[in-house]
PDB file of C-alpha atoms in Angstrom:
ATOM      1  CA  UNK H1112      12.340 197.555  26.426  1.00 35.00           C
ATOM      2  CA  UNK H1113      14.280 196.548  23.245  1.00 32.00           C
ATOM      3  CA  UNK H1114      15.932 193.231  23.587  1.00 31.00           C
ATOM      4  CA  UNK H1115      18.516 192.194  21.014  1.00 28.00           C
ATOM      5  CA  UNK H1116      18.763 188.364  19.942  1.00 35.00           C
ATOM      6  CA  UNK H1117      22.256 186.913  19.058  1.00 34.00           C
ATOM      7  CA  UNK H1118      21.815 184.561  16.165  1.00 40.00           C
ATOM      8  CA  UNK H1119      24.289 181.779  15.764  1.00 48.00           C
ATOM      9  CA  UNK H1120      22.923 180.204  12.426  1.00 52.00           C
ATOM     10  CA  UNK H1121      26.049 178.791  10.056  1.00 59.00           C
ATOM     11  CA  UNK H1122      26.229 179.715   6.439  1.00 56.00           C
ATOM     12  CA  UNK H1123      24.836 176.111   5.201  1.00 70.00           C
ATOM     13  CA  UNK H1124      21.302 176.888   7.262  1.00 83.00           C
ATOM     14  CA  UNK H1125      18.301 176.940   5.154  1.00 91.00           C
ATOM     15  CA  UNK H1126      14.722 178.713   5.885  1.00 94.00           C
ATOM     16  CA  UNK H1127      12.266 175.805   6.562  1.00 93.00           C
ATOM     17  CA  UNK H1128       8.767 176.619   6.595  1.00 96.00           C
ATOM     18  CA  UNK H1129       6.421 174.178   8.741  1.00 97.00           C
ATOM     19  CA  UNK H1130       2.229 174.451   8.234  1.00 98.00           C
ATOM     20  CA  UNK H1131       0.961 173.185  11.645  1.00 98.00           C
ATOM     21  CA  UNK H1132      -2.533 173.077  11.406  1.00 97.00           C
ATOM     22  CA  UNK H1133      -3.600 172.931  15.100  1.00 96.00           C
ATOM     23  CA  UNK H1134      -1.179 175.553  15.980  1.00 96.00           C
ATOM     24  CA  UNK H1135      -3.459 178.499  16.830  1.00 94.00           C
ATOM     25  CA  UNK H1136      -2.560 179.766  20.404  1.00 96.00           C
ATOM     26  CA  UNK H1137       0.412 180.871  22.593  1.00 96.00           C
ATOM     27  CA  UNK H1138      -0.164 177.521  24.537  1.00 97.00           C
ATOM     28  CA  UNK H1139       0.533 175.239  21.638  1.00 97.00           C
ATOM     29  CA  UNK H1140       3.695 177.585  20.422  1.00 97.00           C
ATOM     30  CA  UNK H1141       4.748 177.265  24.032  1.00 97.00           C
ATOM     31  CA  UNK H1142       4.332 173.309  23.897  1.00 97.00           C
ATOM     32  CA  UNK H1143       6.427 173.510  20.466  1.00 97.00           C
ATOM     33  CA  UNK H1144       9.290 175.685  21.532  1.00 97.00           C
ATOM     34  CA  UNK H1145       9.651 173.507  24.741  1.00 97.00           C
ATOM     35  CA  UNK H1146       9.631 170.305  22.357  1.00 96.00           C
ATOM     36  CA  UNK H1147      12.406 172.101  20.079  1.00 96.00           C
ATOM     37  CA  UNK H1148      14.637 173.065  23.076  1.00 96.00           C
ATOM     38  CA  UNK H1149      18.162 171.800  23.119  1.00 93.00           C
ATOM     39  CA  UNK H1150      17.339 170.626  19.294  1.00 93.00           C
ATOM     40  CA  UNK H1151      17.588 173.860  17.285  1.00 94.00           C
ATOM     41  CA  UNK H1152      18.251 177.801  18.890  1.00 94.00           C
ATOM     42  CA  UNK H1153      15.443 179.587  20.132  1.00 93.00           C
ATOM     43  CA  UNK H1154      16.349 182.472  18.091  1.00 94.00           C
ATOM     44  CA  UNK H1155      16.244 180.346  14.882  1.00 95.00           C
ATOM     45  CA  UNK H1156      12.353 179.798  15.641  1.00 96.00           C
ATOM     46  CA  UNK H1157      10.075 181.938  14.331  1.00 97.00           C
ATOM     47  CA  UNK H1158       6.484 181.575  14.676  1.00 98.00           C
ATOM     48  CA  UNK H1159       3.089 182.912  12.599  1.00 97.00           C
ATOM     49  CA  UNK H1160       0.378 182.042  14.927  1.00 97.00           C
ATOM     50  CA  UNK H1161      -2.272 183.493  12.592  1.00 96.00           C
ATOM     51  CA  UNK H1162      -1.349 181.110   9.304  1.00 97.00           C
ATOM     52  CA  UNK H1163      -0.262 178.376  11.792  1.00 97.00           C
ATOM     53  CA  UNK H1164       3.341 178.508  10.387  1.00 97.00           C
ATOM     54  CA  UNK H1165       6.793 177.994  11.908  1.00 97.00           C
ATOM     55  CA  UNK H1166       9.639 179.280  10.338  1.00 97.00           C
ATOM     56  CA  UNK H1167      12.860 177.905  11.339  1.00 96.00           C
ATOM     57  CA  UNK H1168      16.799 178.588  10.310  1.00 95.00           C
ATOM     58  CA  UNK H1169      18.192 175.071  10.090  1.00 92.00           C
ATOM     59  CA  UNK H1170      20.605 172.599   8.420  1.00 91.00           C
ATOM     60  CA  UNK H1171      18.697 170.724   5.474  1.00 89.00           C
ATOM     61  CA  UNK H1172      20.293 167.675   7.602  1.00 91.00           C
ATOM     62  CA  UNK H1173      18.586 168.332  10.454  1.00 90.00           C
ATOM     63  CA  UNK H1174      15.060 168.358   9.494  1.00 93.00           C
ATOM     64  CA  UNK H1175      13.751 165.242  10.727  1.00 94.00           C
ATOM     65  CA  UNK H1176      15.096 166.201  14.310  1.00 94.00           C
ATOM     66  CA  UNK H1177      12.656 169.374  13.821  1.00 95.00           C
ATOM     67  CA  UNK H1178       9.677 167.628  12.730  1.00 96.00           C
ATOM     68  CA  UNK H1179       9.463 164.351  14.356  1.00 97.00           C
ATOM     69  CA  UNK H1180       9.172 165.690  18.251  1.00 97.00           C
ATOM     70  CA  UNK H1181       6.488 167.759  17.101  1.00 97.00           C
ATOM     71  CA  UNK H1182       4.539 164.992  15.649  1.00 97.00           C
ATOM     72  CA  UNK H1183       5.530 162.929  18.556  1.00 97.00           C
ATOM     73  CA  UNK H1184       3.398 165.646  20.577  1.00 97.00           C
ATOM     74  CA  UNK H1185       0.490 164.578  18.404  1.00 97.00           C
ATOM     75  CA  UNK H1186       0.793 167.435  15.873  1.00 97.00           C
ATOM     76  CA  UNK H1187       0.536 167.021  12.211  1.00 97.00           C
ATOM     77  CA  UNK H1188       3.162 168.707  10.239  1.00 96.00           C
ATOM     78  CA  UNK H1189       3.568 169.482   6.762  1.00 94.00           C
ATOM     79  CA  UNK H1190       6.793 171.132   5.375  1.00 86.00           C
TER      80      UNK H1190
END
């Protein structure tokens, strides 16, 4: 089955690459997705578990709103 995703990224959005050393399985991905629900569109998140990275399409002014909840949950985040 093929699913299409609608993206609603603005022209001012840029790609942010976050390194999360402790994120290495689907459970952590699910937890981080839940943390960011309502903060950033799900279609703007791309998880790369093998590299422990999250790629986010985001307005640069909103970066702290993405990083803070992840850190508050106890994950180290490097950008």
